[in-house]
Amino acid sequence: MSGSKPDILWSPHHADRYVICDSELGLYRIGPVGSGETKAGALPLSVETAATLLAINSDTPYMKCVAWYPKHEPECLLAVGQANGRVVLTSLGQSHNSKCKELMGKEFVPKHARQCNTLAWNPVDSNWLAAGLDKHRADFSVLIWDISSKFSPEASVAAEKIRLSSGDTDSGLVVTKPLYELGQNDACLSLCWLPRDQKLLLAGMHRNLAIFDLRNTSQKTFVNTKAIQGVTVDPHFPDRVASFFEGQVAIWDLRKFEKPVLTLTEQPKPLTKVAWCPTRMGLLATLTRDSNIIRLYDMQHTPTPIGDETEPTIIERSVQPSNSLIGSFAWHPTSQNRMVVVSAANRAMTDFTVFERISLAWSSTTSLMWACGRHLYECAEEVGGEGTVEKDIATKMRQRAQSRYGHDTVQVWKNHLLAGGDDPQLKSLWYTLFYILYYTQSQLDLKQKQQGSKQALVYSGIKNIVKSSSGTTENRRCWSGSDRQTDVPRFHSEERSLALRLCGWINRGPDINVEPFLRSLEGEGEWERAAAVALFNLDIRRAIQILNKGASAERGDLNLNVVAMALSGYTDEKSSLWREMCSSLRLQLKNPYLCVMFAFLTSEPGTYDGVLYESSVAVTDRVAFACMFLNDAQLPRYMEKLTSEMKEVGNLEGILLTGLTKDGVDLMESYVDRTGDVQTASFCMLKGSPGEVVKDPRVQCWIENYRNLLDAWRFWHKRAEFDIHRSKLDPSSKPLAQKCIHTVY
């Protein structure tokens, strides 16, 4: 290797030792930085490892190739091929047993001097050493030497195995008669023994790859190719061989040796080395001349091909162990995906681990699993506990499906309880659907003349209901429990009353009676909201009563008494101190309902922006307030604006405005895009009366995705139950036809 780039050989016996082959042989031991094995002056290989020089051998000049004896004894025996064709056995001084001493300095000399290109020890019969030489017209290029004549397998050969040479050389250390001679009048550039049979030798000859069978040396199997350099067998797949020529790598299958099964992407510069990873199946590393990167080819497992032309799947990537140009590299024999790299210029060494590609798999139950090398990791969603993040929507839908969420068709509003009862948007949605279905059925029961239009009107949402409003009347009334006349005008019409019913404020009947609604809010502990609704209905005494009750309730807020006291001092004088102080201090109130109460009391008639645009107040309450206090010109504009906001953010409370119409589908689309909750979208849209809503492609997509989810979770009965539920609400949907079972031969 004099004048050429260095090479690296790992010890076949010690996983922490390797040899750098250059103008001399250097034995190194690798270990953790700062450990007892790593001596002072050790060469750093990485942040964690360093190498200590153990021995140097300068006795074999003109090195061209080196091979390490594969057996444990002699421990550190090396075969060195020289420029004159001689093969010399040498050691790095680590073993002093008798066998090693007998072999040290032994030379194997060809008839005609020419360069030795490659060496290969037989992994089974370790006394056999194959050498590949340059071409000579009167000699063979593949010589197989027996380093110890007593291990000769054939007596006839043993009789004439060792022919002593004449001259000054010690006759006992020079062997000139090889055990086998192969490849006459040819050149051999690379060699490797085939692990499936110790008698088979694969050689890269001048124009072909040849397999020699030592049981019959007169015959050989060969294939014509230019890819004859660097032949190497995949240690995990004995029938797979790699070789290269210039910048191209050929992958061969010895069972189909007529042509390469795969030719890898050609590199712009000539290749200098290819090597299979000994710890990872199907991973091949290649190095090109004057390069600082190593290219990796990951050959994936593929099904048995239908035709002979099918190529395996290859994943190609590059790694850069260091910034300097790489002279050579060698995979670690046992550490996974680890290699040592030596630079071409200053012989600096780097310990480098190729980080494995990470393969991800996400199960239908939201468990995340990934594989990295030989390790398999699983990450399951944390359930329960304080401070945990919100559950993934897939987990929520799965739990809701188990509780029969969406299937309660009698008391529809209870579906929000089946979903956990902690989502205000779902609560608003299911109450809205309950009121829509309830008042639709009421219209059908009354059998009025225009029942068809009334039914469609209920489904169309409050935005469309108020547009059709006619016969609106305006009235002014006193504060309940007070003889003072209020200057706040209120508006009334049949359509506005229907809107209030859909908001849940009032029940059926000609009178606007919010008392049942107030009692239900008190029962749920929503004292501030109940007080605000009472105040909007001009019952200030009832509002004060609710606040006092809330302050005295268990876990009640004592500050509600202060708010009640402030309310009791209400006056409608424009320049009063009460109005001035409430206008300036109301924004400091944390509860939005307390804030809008004082905004209402201090606003001018017809200008209630402080109430209408308080986003923390429920949409149902803002819509009901607007239906009571906005005139026919203001009300549609506000409804349009609020509907646009709801559709843009996908707020389910907006279904109250859009109804189960195309606008409702648009809003639901925004909601699904934001949350992925196809379950709620499917159940909600199936409640729609107009057939065109259910037939919308988006709705059908949500329904099919939800069915697929149920199948993925193996909720076969839940999916069948959903199909039955769907067929009842949407008669146009037919059950899936039973598929025929086909037999595959």
XYZ file of C-alpha atoms in Angstrom:
745
model
C 0.000 0.000 0.000
C 3.000 2.265 -0.264
C 2.005 5.472 -1.989
C -1.683 4.522 -1.938
C -4.575 5.301 0.383
C -4.762 3.562 3.768
C -7.149 0.749 4.632
C -8.723 -0.556 7.854
C -9.149 -4.134 9.093
C -11.151 -5.047 12.210
C -9.873 -7.906 14.321
C -12.012 -11.042 13.841
C -11.478 -11.889 17.541
C -11.527 -8.596 19.465
C -14.290 -6.074 18.836
C -12.133 -3.245 20.207
C -9.067 -3.689 17.973
C -8.288 -2.830 14.383
C -5.305 -2.385 12.081
C -4.503 0.590 9.864
C -2.682 -0.640 6.763
C -0.484 1.976 5.113
C 3.252 2.035 4.560
C 3.312 0.133 7.858
C 0.862 -1.816 10.012
C -0.514 -0.100 13.108
C -2.615 -1.950 15.711
C -5.074 0.204 17.673
C -7.432 -0.419 20.557
C -10.610 1.633 20.759
C -12.276 2.485 24.060
C -14.256 5.097 25.962
C -12.577 8.436 26.576
C -11.024 8.547 30.041
C -11.261 4.792 30.686
C -8.388 2.735 32.061
C -7.841 1.068 28.682
C -7.392 4.418 26.943
C -3.871 5.581 27.722
C -2.584 9.123 27.805
C -1.913 10.435 24.314
C -4.748 8.391 22.790
C -6.177 9.653 19.508
C -9.741 11.002 19.844
C -12.138 9.291 17.430
C -15.382 10.884 18.633
C -16.807 12.693 21.635
C -17.069 9.380 23.491
C -14.249 7.186 22.106
C -10.508 7.293 21.575
C -7.903 4.922 20.082
C -4.624 3.805 21.681
C -1.724 2.624 19.516
C -0.647 -0.854 20.690
C 1.944 -1.977 18.119
C 3.592 -1.065 14.821
C 5.029 -3.434 12.218
C 7.349 -1.968 9.570
C 8.909 -5.260 8.412
C 6.819 -5.715 5.267
C 7.460 -2.982 2.693
C 5.634 -2.581 -0.620
C 2.299 -3.718 0.838
C -0.581 -3.982 -1.640
C -3.155 -5.949 0.381
C -3.589 -7.401 3.870
C -5.799 -10.177 5.296
C -6.294 -11.074 8.984
C -6.173 -14.746 9.978
C -9.791 -15.704 10.864
C -9.134 -18.108 13.771
C -8.392 -17.234 17.414
C -4.953 -18.854 17.365
C -2.579 -17.493 16.227
C -4.307 -14.388 17.514
C -2.688 -11.600 15.501
C -1.500 -13.342 12.338
C -1.631 -11.238 9.179
C -0.983 -12.119 5.545
C 0.576 -9.304 3.507
C 0.561 -9.265 -0.304
C 3.465 -7.359 -1.849
C 4.209 -5.625 -5.133
C 6.425 -8.527 -6.292
C 3.644 -11.081 -5.763
C 5.030 -12.553 -2.573
C 2.714 -13.246 0.348
C 4.365 -12.838 3.756
C 2.965 -13.965 7.114
C 3.643 -11.485 9.874
C 2.398 -10.517 13.313
C 1.997 -7.457 15.505
C 3.744 -9.062 18.457
C 0.610 -10.002 20.353
C 1.018 -13.790 20.303
C 4.083 -15.866 21.218
C 2.809 -19.422 21.035
C 4.726 -22.062 19.134
C 2.418 -22.167 16.121
C 2.687 -18.422 15.627
C 6.487 -18.554 15.828
C 6.586 -21.286 13.184
C 4.536 -19.181 10.764
C 6.145 -15.765 11.334
C 8.137 -14.652 8.309
C 6.937 -17.479 6.116
C 6.768 -16.454 2.440
C 4.743 -17.830 -0.449
C 6.438 -17.040 -3.742
C 4.882 -17.340 -7.248
C 6.897 -18.560 -10.236
C 6.895 -15.145 -11.882
C 7.012 -11.876 -9.981
C 4.052 -9.524 -10.442
C 1.777 -7.545 -8.137
C -0.439 -9.281 -5.575
C -3.865 -7.545 -5.722
C -5.980 -9.370 -3.154
C -5.897 -11.971 -0.376
C -8.637 -14.097 1.189
C -8.457 -16.651 4.029
C -10.786 -19.620 3.829
C -13.217 -19.097 6.752
C -13.594 -22.859 7.398
C -10.260 -24.418 6.465
C -8.225 -21.527 7.763
C -4.896 -22.906 6.519
C -5.926 -22.037 2.971
C -4.956 -18.609 1.746
C -6.071 -17.454 -1.707
C -4.006 -14.819 -3.519
C -4.998 -12.909 -6.656
C -2.162 -11.704 -8.918
C -1.701 -9.666 -12.039
C -1.624 -11.400 -15.427
C 1.349 -13.382 -16.701
C 1.144 -15.267 -19.960
C 2.906 -18.337 -18.611
C 1.468 -18.478 -15.118
C -1.759 -18.645 -13.123
C -3.282 -15.570 -11.464
C -5.153 -17.295 -8.576
C -2.928 -19.226 -6.198
C -4.196 -21.039 -3.134
C -1.509 -21.636 -0.548
C -1.541 -24.003 2.418
C 0.274 -22.186 5.205
C 0.966 -25.538 6.945
C 1.758 -28.604 4.853
C 0.532 -30.993 7.540
C -3.043 -29.732 6.954
C -2.833 -30.636 3.246
C -6.090 -32.415 2.281
C -4.580 -34.609 -0.406
C -1.609 -36.863 0.049
C -0.531 -36.557 -3.585
C -0.437 -32.844 -3.275
C 1.247 -33.009 0.118
C 4.107 -34.989 -1.328
C 5.207 -32.140 -3.513
C 3.652 -29.237 -1.680
C 6.786 -27.583 -0.344
C 9.596 -27.114 -2.779
C 12.483 -25.313 -1.190
C 13.876 -22.398 -3.100
C 17.539 -21.863 -3.639
C 19.512 -18.798 -2.686
C 20.076 -16.937 0.551
C 16.511 -17.270 1.718
C 15.876 -19.640 4.609
C 14.584 -22.742 2.859
C 12.273 -23.594 5.742
C 10.311 -20.329 5.432
C 9.782 -20.162 1.662
C 7.016 -22.032 -0.151
C 6.869 -21.998 -3.952
C 4.370 -24.732 -4.727
C 0.756 -23.649 -4.224
C -1.987 -26.058 -3.268
C -4.134 -24.977 -6.238
C -3.416 -22.909 -9.356
C -6.350 -21.284 -11.165
C -7.009 -18.690 -13.855
C -4.211 -19.236 -16.359
C -3.200 -16.338 -18.622
C -5.562 -13.952 -16.804
C -5.529 -11.320 -14.049
C -7.336 -11.471 -10.709
C -8.378 -8.199 -9.071
C -10.584 -9.432 -6.196
C -11.398 -12.629 -4.300
C -13.806 -14.001 -1.726
C -14.731 -17.446 -0.474
C -18.389 -18.365 -0.690
C -19.802 -19.204 2.750
C -22.271 -21.780 1.446
C -19.393 -24.120 0.455
C -15.756 -23.930 1.584
C -14.598 -25.319 -1.777
C -16.105 -22.464 -3.825
C -14.034 -19.380 -4.590
C -15.448 -16.286 -6.320
C -12.854 -14.320 -8.271
C -13.011 -11.067 -10.171
C -10.912 -11.889 -13.216
C -9.896 -9.614 -16.090
C -13.204 -9.668 -17.981
C -15.493 -11.900 -15.934
C -16.637 -13.036 -12.529
C -15.698 -16.681 -12.068
C -16.718 -19.260 -9.466
C -14.015 -21.920 -9.059
C -14.917 -25.289 -7.511
C -11.778 -26.776 -5.974
C -13.278 -30.256 -6.299
C -12.979 -29.905 -10.085
C -10.538 -27.159 -11.010
C -10.826 -27.820 -14.745
C -14.324 -26.299 -14.797
C -15.623 -22.943 -13.658
C -18.867 -20.966 -13.707
C -18.431 -17.460 -15.040
C -20.294 -14.464 -16.359
C -18.816 -11.748 -18.559
C -18.875 -8.348 -16.881
C -16.723 -5.303 -16.220
C -17.763 -5.225 -12.544
C -14.922 -7.377 -11.240
C -13.474 -5.266 -8.430
C -14.199 -5.535 -4.726
C -16.270 -8.739 -4.771
C -17.898 -9.192 -1.369
C -20.623 -11.527 -0.060
C -23.559 -10.268 2.008
C -23.029 -11.901 5.444
C -26.812 -12.120 5.961
C -27.602 -13.468 2.475
C -24.899 -15.886 1.224
C -26.215 -15.866 -2.348
C -25.983 -12.067 -2.715
C -22.705 -10.584 -3.935
C -21.637 -7.028 -4.712
C -18.904 -5.934 -7.097
C -18.025 -2.688 -8.866
C -16.351 -1.114 -11.885
C -15.513 2.572 -12.150
C -18.522 4.324 -10.552
C -21.085 1.530 -10.842
C -22.033 -1.221 -8.370
C -23.535 -4.523 -9.514
C -25.556 -6.756 -7.174
C -25.552 -10.446 -8.100
C -27.662 -13.406 -7.047
C -25.527 -16.553 -7.313
C -28.668 -18.610 -7.971
C -29.265 -16.571 -11.136
C -25.725 -15.727 -12.147
C -26.431 -14.787 -15.766
C -26.675 -11.042 -15.084
C -26.857 -8.628 -12.134
C -30.193 -8.517 -10.332
C -29.582 -4.838 -9.676
C -27.270 -2.094 -10.852
C -26.962 0.824 -8.457
C -26.880 4.457 -9.521
C -23.618 5.292 -11.233
C -21.365 7.713 -9.363
C -19.461 10.510 -11.126
C -16.115 9.372 -9.646
C -14.575 5.876 -9.537
C -15.399 3.733 -6.536
C -12.637 2.646 -4.159
C -14.494 0.378 -1.727
C -17.823 -1.371 -1.156
C -18.721 -3.250 2.039
C -21.812 -4.977 3.425
C -22.816 -4.081 6.974
C -22.217 -7.160 9.204
C -24.885 -6.125 11.754
C -27.661 -4.948 9.451
C -29.303 -6.994 6.711
C -29.123 -5.595 3.194
C -27.131 -2.425 3.971
C -24.293 -1.711 1.543
C -21.802 1.148 1.942
C -19.783 2.569 -0.963
C -16.924 5.086 -1.145
C -15.726 7.023 -4.195
C -12.335 8.585 -4.828
C -11.708 12.053 -3.335
C -14.984 12.118 -1.432
C -15.975 12.992 2.130
C -19.298 11.120 2.029
C -20.221 7.449 2.211
C -23.257 6.406 0.214
C -25.576 3.806 1.747
C -27.966 1.506 -0.106
C -30.668 -0.145 1.980
C -32.091 -3.147 0.138
C -35.595 -3.805 1.406
C -37.363 -7.137 1.605
C -39.792 -7.571 -1.257
C -42.418 -10.225 -2.026
C -41.541 -12.991 -4.430
C -41.541 -11.323 -7.863
C -44.032 -12.423 -10.480
C -41.484 -12.013 -13.252
C -37.691 -12.313 -13.390
C -37.291 -8.608 -14.183
C -38.622 -7.340 -10.853
C -35.918 -5.418 -8.959
C -35.721 -5.123 -5.161
C -36.615 -1.865 -3.481
C -33.625 0.346 -2.705
C -33.488 3.266 -0.287
C -30.442 5.402 -0.975
C -28.903 8.008 1.324
C -25.537 9.561 2.164
C -23.660 10.172 5.412
C -20.709 12.449 6.091
C -18.536 11.112 8.937
C -16.044 14.012 8.733
C -15.206 17.070 6.684
C -11.933 15.708 5.304
C -11.601 13.382 2.312
C -12.062 9.728 3.261
C -9.307 7.241 2.512
C -11.144 4.131 3.654
C -13.712 2.811 6.118
C -14.615 -0.428 7.862
C -17.836 -1.568 9.536
C -17.567 -2.628 13.172
C -18.103 -6.412 13.349
C -20.574 -6.349 16.273
C -21.729 -2.777 17.111
C -24.779 -1.954 15.076
C -24.265 0.434 12.147
C -20.897 1.583 13.495
C -17.785 2.179 11.422
C -14.309 3.655 11.694
C -13.229 6.040 8.957
C -9.651 7.082 8.152
C -8.915 10.259 6.200
C -6.821 10.186 3.050
C -4.550 13.119 3.889
C -3.438 13.065 7.533
C -4.637 9.543 8.444
C -6.996 10.999 11.067
C -9.553 8.450 12.305
C -13.244 8.935 13.130
C -15.584 6.628 15.060
C -18.969 7.077 13.428
C -22.404 5.475 13.866
C -24.876 5.562 11.007
C -28.158 6.665 12.517
C -30.866 4.232 11.502
C -33.869 5.391 9.539
C -36.914 5.723 11.789
C -40.062 3.939 10.651
C -43.290 5.244 12.148
C -46.599 3.457 12.561
C -49.677 5.064 14.048
C -52.365 2.645 15.127
C -56.067 3.338 14.861
C -56.150 3.556 18.667
C -53.679 6.507 18.569
C -50.714 4.495 19.860
C -47.542 5.619 18.125
C -44.838 3.064 17.472
C -41.483 3.538 15.845
C -38.545 1.308 15.047
C -34.949 2.464 15.140
C -32.385 -0.212 14.494
C -33.133 -3.210 16.683
C -35.221 -1.191 19.118
C -38.985 -0.849 19.053
C -40.618 2.026 20.925
C -44.257 2.608 21.727
C -45.839 5.868 22.818
C -49.380 5.594 24.135
C -51.588 8.561 24.933
C -51.618 9.396 28.628
C -55.068 8.997 30.128
C -56.153 10.922 33.205
C -53.993 12.803 35.659
C -53.617 16.478 36.278
C -51.793 18.697 33.860
C -52.133 16.304 30.935
C -52.680 17.602 27.435
C -56.049 17.400 25.762
C -56.962 14.002 24.351
C -56.545 13.415 20.666
C -59.788 13.627 18.697
C -59.436 9.979 17.639
C -59.379 8.956 21.309
C -62.410 11.116 22.016
C -64.377 9.673 19.081
C -63.487 6.135 20.120
C -64.675 6.679 23.687
C -67.831 8.418 22.473
C -68.599 5.541 20.118
C -68.397 3.140 23.046
C -70.938 5.261 24.962
C -73.357 5.259 21.937
C -72.815 8.955 21.314
C -75.235 10.330 18.705
C -77.694 7.444 18.924
C -80.164 9.024 21.372
C -82.957 10.104 19.021
C -85.607 10.784 21.682
C -83.853 13.154 24.043
C -81.370 14.396 21.468
C -79.834 16.959 23.843
C -78.492 14.128 26.007
C -75.944 13.240 23.335
C -73.684 15.981 24.655
C -73.638 14.155 27.994
C -72.627 10.951 26.190
C -69.689 12.950 24.803
C -68.559 13.814 28.326
C -70.651 16.922 28.897
C -67.572 19.158 29.078
C -67.659 20.740 25.602
C -69.839 23.873 25.432
C -69.956 23.772 21.620
C -71.274 20.213 21.585
C -73.789 21.139 24.255
C -75.038 24.065 22.154
C -75.154 21.886 19.021
C -77.211 19.072 20.525
C -79.631 21.435 22.256
C -80.074 23.256 18.930
C -80.777 19.962 17.155
C -83.185 19.003 19.926
C -85.176 22.250 19.531
C -85.127 21.992 15.715
C -86.529 18.459 15.794
C -88.958 19.284 18.605
C -90.513 22.301 16.920
C -90.488 20.589 13.522
C -92.560 17.784 15.021
C -94.827 20.376 16.661
C -95.535 21.931 13.280
C -96.398 18.514 11.889
C -98.698 17.757 14.823
C -100.596 21.029 14.398
C -101.325 20.110 10.744
C -101.501 23.715 9.714
C -101.971 24.721 6.120
C -98.403 25.850 5.677
C -96.850 23.070 7.648
C -94.401 22.256 4.852
C -92.982 25.765 4.770
C -92.948 25.973 8.568
C -91.022 22.715 8.775
C -88.465 23.903 6.235
C -88.232 27.235 8.063
C -87.260 25.562 11.331
C -84.494 23.642 9.575
C -83.160 26.738 7.806
C -81.709 28.396 10.913
C -82.412 31.659 12.711
C -80.582 33.695 10.078
C -83.191 32.727 7.485
C -86.064 32.794 9.990
C -85.553 36.471 10.860
C -85.205 37.357 7.172
C -88.762 36.168 6.629
C -90.016 38.106 9.653
C -93.155 40.162 9.021
C -95.612 42.055 11.196
C -92.973 43.060 13.737
C -94.403 45.175 16.563
C -92.523 47.484 18.919
C -93.470 47.987 22.545
C -92.091 49.602 25.678
C -92.812 48.225 29.101
C -91.922 48.961 32.687
C -89.226 47.190 34.628
C -90.829 44.185 36.289
C -91.474 44.951 39.941
C -91.072 48.684 39.287
C -93.449 51.370 38.141
C -90.763 53.171 36.208
C -91.233 53.273 32.450
C -88.203 52.125 30.471
C -87.182 53.789 27.234
C -85.807 50.487 25.848
C -87.907 49.383 22.832
C -88.521 45.632 22.368
C -89.610 43.979 19.148
C -91.951 41.073 18.689
C -93.096 38.879 15.807
C -94.018 35.255 15.271
C -90.633 34.530 13.646
C -88.742 36.198 16.495
C -90.670 34.086 18.996
C -89.678 30.973 17.037
C -86.053 32.123 17.209
C -86.320 32.536 20.982
C -87.699 29.009 21.252
C -84.783 27.641 19.200
C -82.443 29.495 21.563
C -84.127 27.688 24.461
C -85.249 30.846 26.214
C -88.996 30.246 26.027
C -91.372 27.348 25.544
C -94.315 26.968 23.171
C -97.147 29.406 23.671
C -98.071 33.008 22.967
C -96.405 34.434 26.098
C -92.700 35.137 26.500
C -92.044 33.380 29.783
C -88.362 32.808 30.576
C -88.928 31.594 34.145
C -88.487 27.853 33.314
C -85.229 28.679 31.551
C -84.033 30.722 34.539
C -84.792 27.884 36.939
C -82.837 25.434 34.786
C -79.831 27.797 34.792
C -80.068 28.131 38.568
C -80.147 24.360 38.872
C -76.900 24.153 36.889
C -75.269 26.854 39.016
C -75.005 29.369 36.158
C -75.983 32.302 38.381
C -74.419 35.083 36.320
C -75.996 33.856 33.094
C -79.418 33.489 34.753
C -79.191 37.018 36.173
C -78.265 38.412 32.746
C -81.222 36.659 31.032
C -83.578 37.989 33.718
C -82.221 41.502 33.249
C -82.576 41.294 29.443
C -86.226 40.476 30.082
C -86.448 43.714 32.128
C -86.868 41.872 35.416
C -84.212 43.621 37.490
C -85.693 42.415 40.785
C -85.423 38.775 39.625
C -81.824 39.388 38.547
C -80.939 40.744 42.006
C -82.671 37.780 43.630
C -80.638 35.317 41.505
C -77.352 37.041 42.342
C -78.097 36.974 46.076
C -79.038 33.323 45.824
C -75.817 32.558 43.971
C -73.722 34.354 46.601
C -75.259 32.273 49.406
C -75.050 28.969 47.534
C -72.379 26.360 48.263
C -69.139 27.381 46.519
C -70.881 30.601 45.552
C -69.082 33.867 44.823
C -69.652 36.397 47.624
C -68.887 39.204 45.164
C -72.281 38.547 43.576
C -73.802 40.365 46.546
C -71.800 43.448 45.617
C -73.012 43.185 42.005
C -76.618 42.824 43.226
C -76.185 45.936 45.343
C -74.833 47.831 42.346
C -77.833 46.710 40.265
C -80.271 47.863 42.910
C -79.042 51.430 42.488
C -79.852 51.513 38.775
C -81.158 54.781 37.381
C -81.866 55.745 33.795
C -80.688 59.326 34.215
C -78.083 59.998 31.569
C -75.830 62.156 33.764
C -76.061 60.161 36.967
C -72.960 59.147 38.904
C -74.182 55.524 38.897
C -74.187 55.355 35.085
C -70.778 57.048 34.886
C -69.141 54.650 37.333
C -70.737 51.510 35.821
C -69.593 52.497 32.309
C -65.971 52.845 33.421
C -65.710 49.921 35.840
C -67.730 47.190 34.065
C -64.758 46.118 31.931
C -62.904 45.150 35.116
C -65.447 42.416 35.811
C -64.038 38.992 34.954
C -67.335 37.229 34.280
C -68.607 38.163 30.777
C -72.273 37.961 31.820
C -71.782 40.469 34.635
C -69.976 42.702 32.173
C -72.799 42.614 29.567
C -75.436 43.287 32.258
C -73.929 46.708 32.964
C -73.228 47.231 29.250
C -76.968 46.766 28.627
C -77.963 49.148 31.412
C -75.571 51.876 30.275
C -76.162 51.585 26.490
C -78.262 53.877 24.376
C -81.377 52.240 22.828
C -80.494 50.381 19.614
C -76.719 50.431 20.240
C -75.865 47.288 22.136
C -72.428 46.437 20.758
C -71.154 45.783 24.285
C -73.582 42.877 24.502
C -73.778 41.645 20.914
C -70.020 41.388 20.306
C -68.925 39.950 23.638
C -67.450 36.696 22.298
C -67.382 35.024 25.728
C -71.170 35.136 25.928
C -72.948 32.105 24.439
C -74.134 32.558 20.861
C -77.648 31.459 21.856
C -77.889 34.312 24.389
C -76.533 36.913 21.987
C -78.914 35.791 19.237
C -81.906 35.807 21.610
C -80.931 39.281 22.841
C -80.678 40.521 19.244
C -84.126 39.111 18.407
C -85.595 41.096 21.299
C -83.829 44.452 20.942
C -82.768 44.948 17.277
C -85.182 46.312 14.692
C -85.921 44.721 11.319
C -83.077 46.647 9.651
C -80.405 45.855 12.265
C -81.287 42.232 12.977
C -80.553 40.642 9.542
C -77.232 42.514 9.267
C -76.126 41.275 12.673
C -77.190 37.710 11.877
C -75.232 37.745 8.612
C -72.100 39.039 10.310
C -72.319 36.582 13.189
C -72.984 33.683 10.793
C -69.863 34.572 8.769
C -67.764 34.584 11.940
C -69.110 31.211 13.021
C -68.500 29.649 9.601
C -64.973 31.004 9.412
C -63.846 29.507 12.732
C -66.053 26.389 12.556
C -67.929 27.138 15.787
C -70.711 24.591 16.283
C -72.819 27.163 18.122
C -73.343 28.707 14.684
C -75.596 25.799 13.635
C -78.295 27.749 15.494
C -77.914 30.441 12.816
C -77.286 28.335 9.700
C -79.596 25.445 10.491
C -79.149 22.176 8.635
C -78.630 23.840 5.255
C -75.742 24.338 2.849
C -74.472 27.090 5.143
C -74.560 24.541 7.947
C -72.486 22.126 5.850
C -69.966 24.918 5.174
C -69.715 25.632 8.896
C -69.361 21.940 9.695
C -66.618 21.649 7.074
C -64.622 24.344 8.888
C -65.201 22.492 12.164
C -64.007 19.173 10.719
C -60.962 20.842 9.156
C -60.096 22.300 12.551
C -60.803 19.259 14.746
C -61.117 16.156 12.552
C -64.351 15.238 14.362
C -66.137 13.371 11.544
C -68.252 11.569 14.140
C -70.159 14.678 15.267
C -70.395 15.920 11.672
C -71.946 12.634 10.523
C -74.566 12.412 13.273
C -75.447 16.097 13.001
C -75.988 16.126 9.250
C -78.028 12.934 9.343
C -80.586 14.894 11.391
C -81.124 17.202 8.438
C -84.542 17.014 6.801
C -83.674 18.309 3.319
C -82.346 15.415 1.267
C -79.835 17.566 -0.594
C -77.919 18.233 2.639
C -77.306 14.543 3.320
C -76.431 13.974 -0.330
C -73.729 16.652 -0.234
C -70.396 14.945 -1.167
C -68.755 16.393 1.935
C -71.384 14.863 4.205
C -71.052 11.499 2.474
C -67.274 11.713 2.873
C -67.603 12.314 6.628
C -70.033 9.431 6.986
C -67.793 6.998 5.084
C -64.723 8.112 7.015
C -66.517 7.520 10.286
C -67.641 4.069 9.134
C -64.040 3.281 8.181
C -62.891 4.437 11.617
C -65.344 2.110 13.326
C -64.046 -0.748 11.186
C -60.435 0.186 11.969
C -61.249 0.086 15.681
C -62.930 -3.295 15.110
C -66.228 -1.923 16.360
C -68.163 -4.123 13.967
C -71.386 -3.983 15.972
C -71.066 -0.218 16.446
C -70.654 0.229 12.713
C -73.679 -1.980 12.009
C -75.661 0.017 14.567
C -74.594 3.248 12.868
C -75.673 1.880 9.469
C -79.114 1.054 10.870
C -79.330 4.513 12.451
C -78.319 6.045 9.127
C -80.862 4.099 7.113
C -83.660 5.295 9.435
C -82.714 8.959 9.086
C -81.690 8.740 5.444
C -83.848 6.172 3.620
C -81.931 6.786 0.395
C -78.852 5.097 1.885
C -79.007 1.398 1.168
C -77.102 -1.304 3.039
C -73.935 -2.436 1.350
C -74.409 -5.482 -0.839
C -72.743 -8.659 0.301
C -69.546 -9.249 -1.612
C -68.891 -12.572 -3.268
C -66.077 -14.662 -1.883
C -63.505 -15.503 -4.530
C -61.055 -18.355 -4.291
C -57.458 -17.502 -5.151
C -55.265 -20.295 -6.421
